[in-house]
Amino acid sequence: MTDTGTDTDVSTATQRLRNGTRAWHEALERTGFATAMLAGTLPLDRYVGQLAAYRVVLDALEVELARASCPSVASVWSSDLVKLPLVERDLHHFATRGTTPEPGPAAQEFAEEIRRTAATEPRELLGILYVLEGSTLGAMFLCRYVTEAYRLTDGNGASYYGSGDRTRWAAFAERLDRALGEPVLQEGVLAAAERAYRHIALISGELSVGLDGPAPVWRALSL
């Protein structure tokens, strides 16, 4: 799935990442989880289950980003990108109301992928960060569906879904493009972004069991 177009020598990192992962992004929008959320029929435990999975993933990613010595990572990672406390706030809200689903194995597999990446090529953590930070922009659109479906008020239970910020994204993208100006640096980061999407697809697949939707996205796109 890596973008190998002839214009890679003039494309920015974010352009290559966007183009190279578009098919994954579009396919995830058609999963049973996503379509049920848009229809307002997603069971609460599936929504909270996604948050529980993301807590595992974000805990691993943010720890590795914060301690990475790679100059590229240091130039891009910033404290305003931290999302773990928001997810934990949401999970606490639902736990007090008796909804405490356990994350499926796909979340731990993703966390292990993050730790392997940090140990072998920490720059590629930026591809994973691109995917997860970008997902908060989509969550801005979905937030109203979440708040209406579960009758959430004052942001309670929707801290993570309401965290998207286009100004923050623009600053992040600018830093990413500066750090990854050379096409050779972009290749590995794009590959890591694709791996991140595959793991998210696996999480979404676990959460889509029993819901209407297409065949699992990872089967269609992984090869």
JSON list of C-alpha atoms in Angstrom, two decimals:
[
{"chain": "A", "resi": 1, "resn": "MET", "atom": "CA", "xyz": [0.00, 0.00, 0.00]},
{"chain": "A", "resi": 2, "resn": "THR", "atom": "CA", "xyz": [3.00, 2.35, 0.09]},
{"chain": "A", "resi": 3, "resn": "ASP", "atom": "CA", "xyz": [2.67, 5.37, -2.19]},
{"chain": "A", "resi": 4, "resn": "THR", "atom": "CA", "xyz": [5.22, 5.03, -4.98]},
{"chain": "A", "resi": 5, "resn": "GLY", "atom": "CA", "xyz": [3.98, 7.82, -7.25]},
{"chain": "A", "resi": 6, "resn": "THR", "atom": "CA", "xyz": [6.40, 9.70, -9.43]},
{"chain": "A", "resi": 7, "resn": "ASP", "atom": "CA", "xyz": [5.82, 12.97, -7.58]},
{"chain": "A", "resi": 8, "resn": "THR", "atom": "CA", "xyz": [7.26, 11.77, -4.27]},
{"chain": "A", "resi": 9, "resn": "ASP", "atom": "CA", "xyz": [10.32, 14.02, -4.70]},
{"chain": "A", "resi": 10, "resn": "VAL", "atom": "CA", "xyz": [8.10, 17.13, -4.43]},
{"chain": "A", "resi": 11, "resn": "SER", "atom": "CA", "xyz": [5.44, 15.86, -2.01]},
{"chain": "A", "resi": 12, "resn": "THR", "atom": "CA", "xyz": [5.50, 16.89, 1.61]},
{"chain": "A", "resi": 13, "resn": "ALA", "atom": "CA", "xyz": [5.41, 14.21, 4.29]},
{"chain": "A", "resi": 14, "resn": "THR", "atom": "CA", "xyz": [1.80, 14.95, 5.16]},
{"chain": "A", "resi": 15, "resn": "GLN", "atom": "CA", "xyz": [0.77, 14.80, 1.50]},
{"chain": "A", "resi": 16, "resn": "ARG", "atom": "CA", "xyz": [2.39, 11.41, 1.11]},
{"chain": "A", "resi": 17, "resn": "LEU", "atom": "CA", "xyz": [0.86, 10.16, 4.33]},
{"chain": "A", "resi": 18, "resn": "ARG", "atom": "CA", "xyz": [-2.59, 11.37, 3.35]},
{"chain": "A", "resi": 19, "resn": "ASN", "atom": "CA", "xyz": [-2.40, 9.89, -0.16]},
{"chain": "A", "resi": 20, "resn": "GLY", "atom": "CA", "xyz": [-0.76, 6.66, 0.92]},
{"chain": "A", "resi": 21, "resn": "THR", "atom": "CA", "xyz": [-3.32, 5.87, 3.61]},
{"chain": "A", "resi": 22, "resn": "ARG", "atom": "CA", "xyz": [-6.49, 7.15, 1.95]},
{"chain": "A", "resi": 23, "resn": "ALA", "atom": "CA", "xyz": [-7.82, 3.69, 1.11]},
{"chain": "A", "resi": 24, "resn": "TRP", "atom": "CA", "xyz": [-7.46, 2.56, 4.72]},
{"chain": "A", "resi": 25, "resn": "HIS", "atom": "CA", "xyz": [-9.19, 5.67, 5.98]},
{"chain": "A", "resi": 26, "resn": "GLU", "atom": "CA", "xyz": [-12.12, 5.30, 3.60]},
{"chain": "A", "resi": 27, "resn": "ALA", "atom": "CA", "xyz": [-12.53, 1.60, 4.36]},
{"chain": "A", "resi": 28, "resn": "LEU", "atom": "CA", "xyz": [-12.63, 2.21, 8.11]},
{"chain": "A", "resi": 29, "resn": "GLU", "atom": "CA", "xyz": [-15.52, 4.60, 7.57]},
{"chain": "A", "resi": 30, "resn": "ARG", "atom": "CA", "xyz": [-17.55, 1.68, 6.19]},
{"chain": "A", "resi": 31, "resn": "THR", "atom": "CA", "xyz": [-17.05, -0.74, 9.08]},
{"chain": "A", "resi": 32, "resn": "GLY", "atom": "CA", "xyz": [-19.95, -1.94, 11.18]},
{"chain": "A", "resi": 33, "resn": "PHE", "atom": "CA", "xyz": [-18.62, 0.10, 14.11]},
{"chain": "A", "resi": 34, "resn": "ALA", "atom": "CA", "xyz": [-18.52, 3.34, 12.11]},
{"chain": "A", "resi": 35, "resn": "THR", "atom": "CA", "xyz": [-21.83, 2.89, 10.34]},
{"chain": "A", "resi": 36, "resn": "ALA", "atom": "CA", "xyz": [-23.59, 2.05, 13.60]},
{"chain": "A", "resi": 37, "resn": "MET", "atom": "CA", "xyz": [-22.12, 5.14, 15.23]},
{"chain": "A", "resi": 38, "resn": "LEU", "atom": "CA", "xyz": [-23.43, 7.34, 12.42]},
{"chain": "A", "resi": 39, "resn": "ALA", "atom": "CA", "xyz": [-26.84, 5.68, 12.67]},
{"chain": "A", "resi": 40, "resn": "GLY", "atom": "CA", "xyz": [-26.97, 6.27, 16.42]},
{"chain": "A", "resi": 41, "resn": "THR", "atom": "CA", "xyz": [-27.28, 2.53, 17.07]},
{"chain": "A", "resi": 42, "resn": "LEU", "atom": "CA", "xyz": [-23.78, 1.70, 18.33]},
{"chain": "A", "resi": 43, "resn": "PRO", "atom": "CA", "xyz": [-24.09, -0.09, 21.69]},
{"chain": "A", "resi": 44, "resn": "LEU", "atom": "CA", "xyz": [-22.55, 1.91, 24.51]},
{"chain": "A", "resi": 45, "resn": "ASP", "atom": "CA", "xyz": [-20.14, -0.89, 25.41]},
{"chain": "A", "resi": 46, "resn": "ARG", "atom": "CA", "xyz": [-18.68, -0.77, 21.88]},
{"chain": "A", "resi": 47, "resn": "TYR", "atom": "CA", "xyz": [-18.03, 2.97, 22.12]},
{"chain": "A", "resi": 48, "resn": "VAL", "atom": "CA", "xyz": [-16.46, 2.60, 25.56]},
{"chain": "A", "resi": 49, "resn": "GLY", "atom": "CA", "xyz": [-14.62, -0.47, 24.29]},
{"chain": "A", "resi": 50, "resn": "GLN", "atom": "CA", "xyz": [-12.91, 1.66, 21.67]},
{"chain": "A", "resi": 51, "resn": "LEU", "atom": "CA", "xyz": [-11.84, 4.12, 24.35]},
{"chain": "A", "resi": 52, "resn": "ALA", "atom": "CA", "xyz": [-10.48, 1.24, 26.44]},
{"chain": "A", "resi": 53, "resn": "ALA", "atom": "CA", "xyz": [-8.50, -0.01, 23.45]},
{"chain": "A", "resi": 54, "resn": "TYR", "atom": "CA", "xyz": [-7.15, 3.45, 22.72]},
{"chain": "A", "resi": 55, "resn": "ARG", "atom": "CA", "xyz": [-6.03, 3.82, 26.33]},
{"chain": "A", "resi": 56, "resn": "VAL", "atom": "CA", "xyz": [-3.73, 0.83, 25.83]},
{"chain": "A", "resi": 57, "resn": "VAL", "atom": "CA", "xyz": [-2.45, 2.20, 22.52]},
{"chain": "A", "resi": 58, "resn": "LEU", "atom": "CA", "xyz": [-1.98, 5.80, 23.63]},
{"chain": "A", "resi": 59, "resn": "ASP", "atom": "CA", "xyz": [-0.25, 4.76, 26.83]},
{"chain": "A", "resi": 60, "resn": "ALA", "atom": "CA", "xyz": [2.39, 2.93, 24.80]},
{"chain": "A", "resi": 61, "resn": "LEU", "atom": "CA", "xyz": [2.71, 5.59, 22.10]},
{"chain": "A", "resi": 62, "resn": "GLU", "atom": "CA", "xyz": [2.95, 8.61, 24.36]},
{"chain": "A", "resi": 63, "resn": "VAL", "atom": "CA", "xyz": [5.51, 6.96, 26.63]},
{"chain": "A", "resi": 64, "resn": "GLU", "atom": "CA", "xyz": [7.70, 6.04, 23.66]},
{"chain": "A", "resi": 65, "resn": "LEU", "atom": "CA", "xyz": [7.37, 9.44, 22.00]},
{"chain": "A", "resi": 66, "resn": "ALA", "atom": "CA", "xyz": [8.26, 11.27, 25.21]},
{"chain": "A", "resi": 67, "resn": "ARG", "atom": "CA", "xyz": [11.43, 9.28, 25.79]},
{"chain": "A", "resi": 68, "resn": "ALA", "atom": "CA", "xyz": [12.62, 8.95, 22.19]},
{"chain": "A", "resi": 69, "resn": "SER", "atom": "CA", "xyz": [16.04, 10.47, 21.58]},
{"chain": "A", "resi": 70, "resn": "CYS", "atom": "CA", "xyz": [15.53, 10.70, 17.81]},
{"chain": "A", "resi": 71, "resn": "PRO", "atom": "CA", "xyz": [15.85, 14.37, 16.74]},
{"chain": "A", "resi": 72, "resn": "SER", "atom": "CA", "xyz": [12.97, 14.04, 14.27]},
{"chain": "A", "resi": 73, "resn": "VAL", "atom": "CA", "xyz": [10.63, 12.80, 16.99]},
{"chain": "A", "resi": 74, "resn": "ALA", "atom": "CA", "xyz": [11.79, 15.46, 19.43]},
{"chain": "A", "resi": 75, "resn": "SER", "atom": "CA", "xyz": [11.10, 18.19, 16.88]},
{"chain": "A", "resi": 76, "resn": "VAL", "atom": "CA", "xyz": [7.53, 17.02, 16.27]},
{"chain": "A", "resi": 77, "resn": "TRP", "atom": "CA", "xyz": [6.24, 15.63, 19.57]},
{"chain": "A", "resi": 78, "resn": "SER", "atom": "CA", "xyz": [4.70, 18.21, 21.86]},
{"chain": "A", "resi": 79, "resn": "SER", "atom": "CA", "xyz": [2.81, 18.10, 25.13]},
{"chain": "A", "resi": 80, "resn": "ASP", "atom": "CA", "xyz": [-0.31, 19.56, 23.49]},
{"chain": "A", "resi": 81, "resn": "LEU", "atom": "CA", "xyz": [-0.64, 16.29, 21.53]},
{"chain": "A", "resi": 82, "resn": "VAL", "atom": "CA", "xyz": [-1.13, 14.20, 24.69]},
{"chain": "A", "resi": 83, "resn": "LYS", "atom": "CA", "xyz": [-4.50, 12.42, 24.63]},
{"chain": "A", "resi": 84, "resn": "LEU", "atom": "CA", "xyz": [-4.24, 9.71, 27.29]},
{"chain": "A", "resi": 85, "resn": "PRO", "atom": "CA", "xyz": [-5.70, 11.85, 30.11]},
{"chain": "A", "resi": 86, "resn": "LEU", "atom": "CA", "xyz": [-8.75, 12.60, 27.95]},
{"chain": "A", "resi": 87, "resn": "VAL", "atom": "CA", "xyz": [-9.42, 8.92, 27.30]},
{"chain": "A", "resi": 88, "resn": "GLU", "atom": "CA", "xyz": [-8.95, 8.10, 30.97]},
{"chain": "A", "resi": 89, "resn": "ARG", "atom": "CA", "xyz": [-11.39, 10.86, 31.93]},
{"chain": "A", "resi": 90, "resn": "ASP", "atom": "CA", "xyz": [-14.01, 9.39, 29.61]},
{"chain": "A", "resi": 91, "resn": "LEU", "atom": "CA", "xyz": [-13.44, 5.88, 30.88]},
{"chain": "A", "resi": 92, "resn": "HIS", "atom": "CA", "xyz": [-13.80, 7.06, 34.47]},
{"chain": "A", "resi": 93, "resn": "HIS", "atom": "CA", "xyz": [-17.10, 8.71, 33.56]},
{"chain": "A", "resi": 94, "resn": "PHE", "atom": "CA", "xyz": [-18.50, 5.48, 32.18]},
{"chain": "A", "resi": 95, "resn": "ALA", "atom": "CA", "xyz": [-16.99, 3.32, 34.93]},
{"chain": "A", "resi": 96, "resn": "THR", "atom": "CA", "xyz": [-18.94, 5.26, 37.55]},
{"chain": "A", "resi": 97, "resn": "ARG", "atom": "CA", "xyz": [-22.04, 4.25, 35.60]},
{"chain": "A", "resi": 98, "resn": "GLY", "atom": "CA", "xyz": [-21.14, 0.58, 35.41]},
{"chain": "A", "resi": 99, "resn": "THR", "atom": "CA", "xyz": [-19.75, 0.33, 31.87]},
{"chain": "A", "resi": 100, "resn": "THR", "atom": "CA", "xyz": [-16.21, -1.08, 31.98]},
{"chain": "A", "resi": 101, "resn": "PRO", "atom": "CA", "xyz": [-15.48, -3.22, 28.89]},
{"chain": "A", "resi": 102, "resn": "GLU", "atom": "CA", "xyz": [-12.06, -4.79, 28.62]},
{"chain": "A", "resi": 103, "resn": "PRO", "atom": "CA", "xyz": [-10.00, -4.06, 25.48]},
{"chain": "A", "resi": 104, "resn": "GLY", "atom": "CA", "xyz": [-9.62, -6.92, 23.04]},
{"chain": "A", "resi": 105, "resn": "PRO", "atom": "CA", "xyz": [-6.27, -8.45, 22.05]},
{"chain": "A", "resi": 106, "resn": "ALA", "atom": "CA", "xyz": [-5.88, -6.12, 19.04]},
{"chain": "A", "resi": 107, "resn": "ALA", "atom": "CA", "xyz": [-5.12, -3.19, 21.34]},
{"chain": "A", "resi": 108, "resn": "GLN", "atom": "CA", "xyz": [-2.23, -4.99, 23.02]},
{"chain": "A", "resi": 109, "resn": "GLU", "atom": "CA", "xyz": [-0.93, -6.12, 19.63]},
{"chain": "A", "resi": 110, "resn": "PHE", "atom": "CA", "xyz": [-0.87, -2.50, 18.52]},
{"chain": "A", "resi": 111, "resn": "ALA", "atom": "CA", "xyz": [0.94, -1.46, 21.71]},
{"chain": "A", "resi": 112, "resn": "GLU", "atom": "CA", "xyz": [3.55, -4.16, 21.09]},
{"chain": "A", "resi": 113, "resn": "GLU", "atom": "CA", "xyz": [3.98, -2.87, 17.53]},
{"chain": "A", "resi": 114, "resn": "ILE", "atom": "CA", "xyz": [4.60, 0.61, 18.93]},
{"chain": "A", "resi": 115, "resn": "ARG", "atom": "CA", "xyz": [7.25, -0.65, 21.33]},
{"chain": "A", "resi": 116, "resn": "ARG", "atom": "CA", "xyz": [8.99, -2.62, 18.57]},
{"chain": "A", "resi": 117, "resn": "THR", "atom": "CA", "xyz": [9.00, 0.45, 16.37]},
{"chain": "A", "resi": 118, "resn": "ALA", "atom": "CA", "xyz": [10.47, 2.58, 19.15]},
{"chain": "A", "resi": 119, "resn": "ALA", "atom": "CA", "xyz": [13.23, 0.04, 19.70]},
{"chain": "A", "resi": 120, "resn": "THR", "atom": "CA", "xyz": [14.17, -0.41, 16.04]},
{"chain": "A", "resi": 121, "resn": "GLU", "atom": "CA", "xyz": [13.35, 2.83, 14.21]},
{"chain": "A", "resi": 122, "resn": "PRO", "atom": "CA", "xyz": [11.91, 5.49, 16.51]},
{"chain": "A", "resi": 123, "resn": "ARG", "atom": "CA", "xyz": [11.42, 7.98, 13.67]},
{"chain": "A", "resi": 124, "resn": "GLU", "atom": "CA", "xyz": [8.62, 5.75, 12.39]},
{"chain": "A", "resi": 125, "resn": "LEU", "atom": "CA", "xyz": [6.62, 6.51, 15.54]},
{"chain": "A", "resi": 126, "resn": "LEU", "atom": "CA", "xyz": [5.72, 9.70, 13.69]},
{"chain": "A", "resi": 127, "resn": "GLY", "atom": "CA", "xyz": [3.67, 7.70, 11.21]},
{"chain": "A", "resi": 128, "resn": "ILE", "atom": "CA", "xyz": [1.65, 6.19, 14.03]},
{"chain": "A", "resi": 129, "resn": "LEU", "atom": "CA", "xyz": [1.25, 9.60, 15.64]},
{"chain": "A", "resi": 130, "resn": "TYR", "atom": "CA", "xyz": [0.04, 11.02, 12.32]},
{"chain": "A", "resi": 131, "resn": "VAL", "atom": "CA", "xyz": [-2.74, 8.44, 12.18]},
{"chain": "A", "resi": 132, "resn": "LEU", "atom": "CA", "xyz": [-3.92, 8.86, 15.77]},
{"chain": "A", "resi": 133, "resn": "GLU", "atom": "CA", "xyz": [-3.69, 12.64, 15.83]},
{"chain": "A", "resi": 134, "resn": "GLY", "atom": "CA", "xyz": [-5.47, 12.79, 12.49]},
{"chain": "A", "resi": 135, "resn": "SER", "atom": "CA", "xyz": [-8.26, 10.61, 13.84]},
{"chain": "A", "resi": 136, "resn": "THR", "atom": "CA", "xyz": [-9.19, 13.37, 16.29]},
{"chain": "A", "resi": 137, "resn": "LEU", "atom": "CA", "xyz": [-10.16, 15.57, 13.33]},
{"chain": "A", "resi": 138, "resn": "GLY", "atom": "CA", "xyz": [-12.66, 12.94, 12.21]},
{"chain": "A", "resi": 139, "resn": "ALA", "atom": "CA", "xyz": [-13.84, 12.61, 15.78]},
{"chain": "A", "resi": 140, "resn": "MET", "atom": "CA", "xyz": [-14.81, 16.29, 15.73]},
{"chain": "A", "resi": 141, "resn": "PHE", "atom": "CA", "xyz": [-17.49, 15.39, 13.18]},
{"chain": "A", "resi": 142, "resn": "LEU", "atom": "CA", "xyz": [-18.55, 12.25, 15.05]},
{"chain": "A", "resi": 143, "resn": "CYS", "atom": "CA", "xyz": [-18.72, 13.90, 18.46]},
{"chain": "A", "resi": 144, "resn": "ARG", "atom": "CA", "xyz": [-22.29, 15.11, 18.01]},
{"chain": "A", "resi": 145, "resn": "TYR", "atom": "CA", "xyz": [-23.44, 11.59, 17.15]},
{"chain": "A", "resi": 146, "resn": "VAL", "atom": "CA", "xyz": [-21.78, 10.30, 20.32]},
{"chain": "A", "resi": 147, "resn": "THR", "atom": "CA", "xyz": [-23.22, 12.97, 22.58]},
{"chain": "A", "resi": 148, "resn": "GLU", "atom": "CA", "xyz": [-26.73, 12.51, 21.19]},
{"chain": "A", "resi": 149, "resn": "ALA", "atom": "CA", "xyz": [-26.67, 8.70, 21.24]},
{"chain": "A", "resi": 150, "resn": "TYR", "atom": "CA", "xyz": [-25.48, 8.42, 24.83]},
{"chain": "A", "resi": 151, "resn": "ARG", "atom": "CA", "xyz": [-27.04, 11.65, 26.14]},
{"chain": "A", "resi": 152, "resn": "LEU", "atom": "CA", "xyz": [-23.70, 13.08, 27.21]},
{"chain": "A", "resi": 153, "resn": "THR", "atom": "CA", "xyz": [-23.58, 16.58, 28.66]},
{"chain": "A", "resi": 154, "resn": "ASP", "atom": "CA", "xyz": [-20.83, 19.10, 29.45]},
{"chain": "A", "resi": 155, "resn": "GLY", "atom": "CA", "xyz": [-18.30, 16.99, 27.56]},
{"chain": "A", "resi": 156, "resn": "ASN", "atom": "CA", "xyz": [-18.55, 14.13, 30.04]},
{"chain": "A", "resi": 157, "resn": "GLY", "atom": "CA", "xyz": [-17.72, 10.90, 28.24]},
{"chain": "A", "resi": 158, "resn": "ALA", "atom": "CA", "xyz": [-16.70, 12.70, 25.05]},
{"chain": "A", "resi": 159, "resn": "SER", "atom": "CA", "xyz": [-13.44, 14.37, 26.06]},
{"chain": "A", "resi": 160, "resn": "TYR", "atom": "CA", "xyz": [-11.42, 12.38, 23.54]},
{"chain": "A", "resi": 161, "resn": "TYR", "atom": "CA", "xyz": [-13.92, 12.69, 20.70]},
{"chain": "A", "resi": 162, "resn": "GLY", "atom": "CA", "xyz": [-14.16, 16.41, 21.34]},
{"chain": "A", "resi": 163, "resn": "SER", "atom": "CA", "xyz": [-10.39, 16.99, 21.40]},
{"chain": "A", "resi": 164, "resn": "GLY", "atom": "CA", "xyz": [-9.82, 17.69, 17.71]},
{"chain": "A", "resi": 165, "resn": "ASP", "atom": "CA", "xyz": [-8.30, 21.07, 16.90]},
{"chain": "A", "resi": 166, "resn": "ARG", "atom": "CA", "xyz": [-7.48, 22.26, 13.39]},
{"chain": "A", "resi": 167, "resn": "THR", "atom": "CA", "xyz": [-4.98, 24.86, 14.58]},
{"chain": "A", "resi": 168, "resn": "ARG", "atom": "CA", "xyz": [-3.10, 22.22, 16.57]},
{"chain": "A", "resi": 169, "resn": "TRP", "atom": "CA", "xyz": [-3.22, 19.89, 13.57]},
{"chain": "A", "resi": 170, "resn": "ALA", "atom": "CA", "xyz": [-1.79, 22.56, 11.25]},
{"chain": "A", "resi": 171, "resn": "ALA", "atom": "CA", "xyz": [1.11, 23.20, 13.62]},
{"chain": "A", "resi": 172, "resn": "PHE", "atom": "CA", "xyz": [1.74, 19.47, 13.97]},
{"chain": "A", "resi": 173, "resn": "ALA", "atom": "CA", "xyz": [1.69, 18.98, 10.17]},
{"chain": "A", "resi": 174, "resn": "GLU", "atom": "CA", "xyz": [4.12, 21.85, 9.69]},
{"chain": "A", "resi": 175, "resn": "ARG", "atom": "CA", "xyz": [6.57, 20.33, 12.17]},
{"chain": "A", "resi": 176, "resn": "LEU", "atom": "CA", "xyz": [6.17, 16.92, 10.57]},
{"chain": "A", "resi": 177, "resn": "ASP", "atom": "CA", "xyz": [6.90, 18.28, 7.10]},
{"chain": "A", "resi": 178, "resn": "ARG", "atom": "CA", "xyz": [10.02, 20.02, 8.35]},
{"chain": "A", "resi": 179, "resn": "ALA", "atom": "CA", "xyz": [11.28, 16.92, 10.14]},
{"chain": "A", "resi": 180, "resn": "LEU", "atom": "CA", "xyz": [10.63, 14.63, 7.17]},
{"chain": "A", "resi": 181, "resn": "GLY", "atom": "CA", "xyz": [11.68, 16.79, 4.25]},
{"chain": "A", "resi": 182, "resn": "GLU", "atom": "CA", "xyz": [13.62, 14.05, 2.49]},
{"chain": "A", "resi": 183, "resn": "PRO", "atom": "CA", "xyz": [11.66, 11.37, 0.59]},
{"chain": "A", "resi": 184, "resn": "VAL", "atom": "CA", "xyz": [13.90, 8.65, 2.00]},
{"chain": "A", "resi": 185, "resn": "LEU", "atom": "CA", "xyz": [12.80, 9.63, 5.52]},
{"chain": "A", "resi": 186, "resn": "GLN", "atom": "CA", "xyz": [9.15, 9.61, 4.49]},
{"chain": "A", "resi": 187, "resn": "GLU", "atom": "CA", "xyz": [9.17, 6.00, 3.29]},
{"chain": "A", "resi": 188, "resn": "GLY", "atom": "CA", "xyz": [9.51, 4.34, 6.66]},
{"chain": "A", "resi": 189, "resn": "VAL", "atom": "CA", "xyz": [7.08, 6.74, 8.31]},
{"chain": "A", "resi": 190, "resn": "LEU", "atom": "CA", "xyz": [4.47, 6.00, 5.64]},
{"chain": "A", "resi": 191, "resn": "ALA", "atom": "CA", "xyz": [4.94, 2.27, 6.14]},
{"chain": "A", "resi": 192, "resn": "ALA", "atom": "CA", "xyz": [4.44, 2.74, 9.89]},
{"chain": "A", "resi": 193, "resn": "ALA", "atom": "CA", "xyz": [1.27, 4.74, 9.27]},
{"chain": "A", "resi": 194, "resn": "GLU", "atom": "CA", "xyz": [-0.08, 1.88, 7.17]},
{"chain": "A", "resi": 195, "resn": "ARG", "atom": "CA", "xyz": [0.73, -0.58, 9.95]},
{"chain": "A", "resi": 196, "resn": "ALA", "atom": "CA", "xyz": [-1.08, 1.70, 12.38]},
{"chain": "A", "resi": 197, "resn": "TYR", "atom": "CA", "xyz": [-4.18, 1.71, 10.20]},
{"chain": "A", "resi": 198, "resn": "ARG", "atom": "CA", "xyz": [-4.09, -2.06, 10.00]},
{"chain": "A", "resi": 199, "resn": "HIS", "atom": "CA", "xyz": [-4.04, -2.31, 13.80]},
{"chain": "A", "resi": 200, "resn": "ILE", "atom": "CA", "xyz": [-6.90, 0.18, 14.08]},
{"chain": "A", "resi": 201, "resn": "ALA", "atom": "CA", "xyz": [-8.81, -1.92, 11.56]},
{"chain": "A", "resi": 202, "resn": "LEU", "atom": "CA", "xyz": [-8.28, -4.95, 13.77]},
{"chain": "A", "resi": 203, "resn": "ILE", "atom": "CA", "xyz": [-9.60, -3.04, 16.79]},
{"chain": "A", "resi": 204, "resn": "SER", "atom": "CA", "xyz": [-12.57, -1.86, 14.75]},
{"chain": "A", "resi": 205, "resn": "GLY", "atom": "CA", "xyz": [-13.14, -5.43, 13.60]},
{"chain": "A", "resi": 206, "resn": "GLU", "atom": "CA", "xyz": [-13.36, -6.65, 17.19]},
{"chain": "A", "resi": 207, "resn": "LEU", "atom": "CA", "xyz": [-15.83, -3.90, 17.98]},
{"chain": "A", "resi": 208, "resn": "SER", "atom": "CA", "xyz": [-17.90, -4.58, 14.85]},
{"chain": "A", "resi": 209, "resn": "VAL", "atom": "CA", "xyz": [-18.72, -8.21, 15.63]},
{"chain": "A", "resi": 210, "resn": "GLY", "atom": "CA", "xyz": [-22.46, -8.70, 15.34]},
{"chain": "A", "resi": 211, "resn": "LEU", "atom": "CA", "xyz": [-23.01, -5.29, 13.72]},
{"chain": "A", "resi": 212, "resn": "ASP", "atom": "CA", "xyz": [-23.94, -4.73, 10.09]},
{"chain": "A", "resi": 213, "resn": "GLY", "atom": "CA", "xyz": [-21.00, -3.84, 7.90]},
{"chain": "A", "resi": 214, "resn": "PRO", "atom": "CA", "xyz": [-18.69, -5.01, 5.10]},
{"chain": "A", "resi": 215, "resn": "ALA", "atom": "CA", "xyz": [-16.04, -7.71, 5.24]},
{"chain": "A", "resi": 216, "resn": "PRO", "atom": "CA", "xyz": [-13.15, -6.94, 7.60]},
{"chain": "A", "resi": 217, "resn": "VAL", "atom": "CA", "xyz": [-11.15, -4.08, 6.14]},
{"chain": "A", "resi": 218, "resn": "TRP", "atom": "CA", "xyz": [-7.73, -5.56, 6.88]},
{"chain": "A", "resi": 219, "resn": "ARG", "atom": "CA", "xyz": [-8.41, -8.54, 4.61]},
{"chain": "A", "resi": 220, "resn": "ALA", "atom": "CA", "xyz": [-9.09, -6.28, 1.67]},
{"chain": "A", "resi": 221, "resn": "LEU", "atom": "CA", "xyz": [-6.18, -3.90, 2.13]},
{"chain": "A", "resi": 222, "resn": "SER", "atom": "CA", "xyz": [-3.33, -5.72, 3.83]},
{"chain": "A", "resi": 223, "resn": "LEU", "atom": "CA", "xyz": [-2.13, -7.42, 0.66]}
]
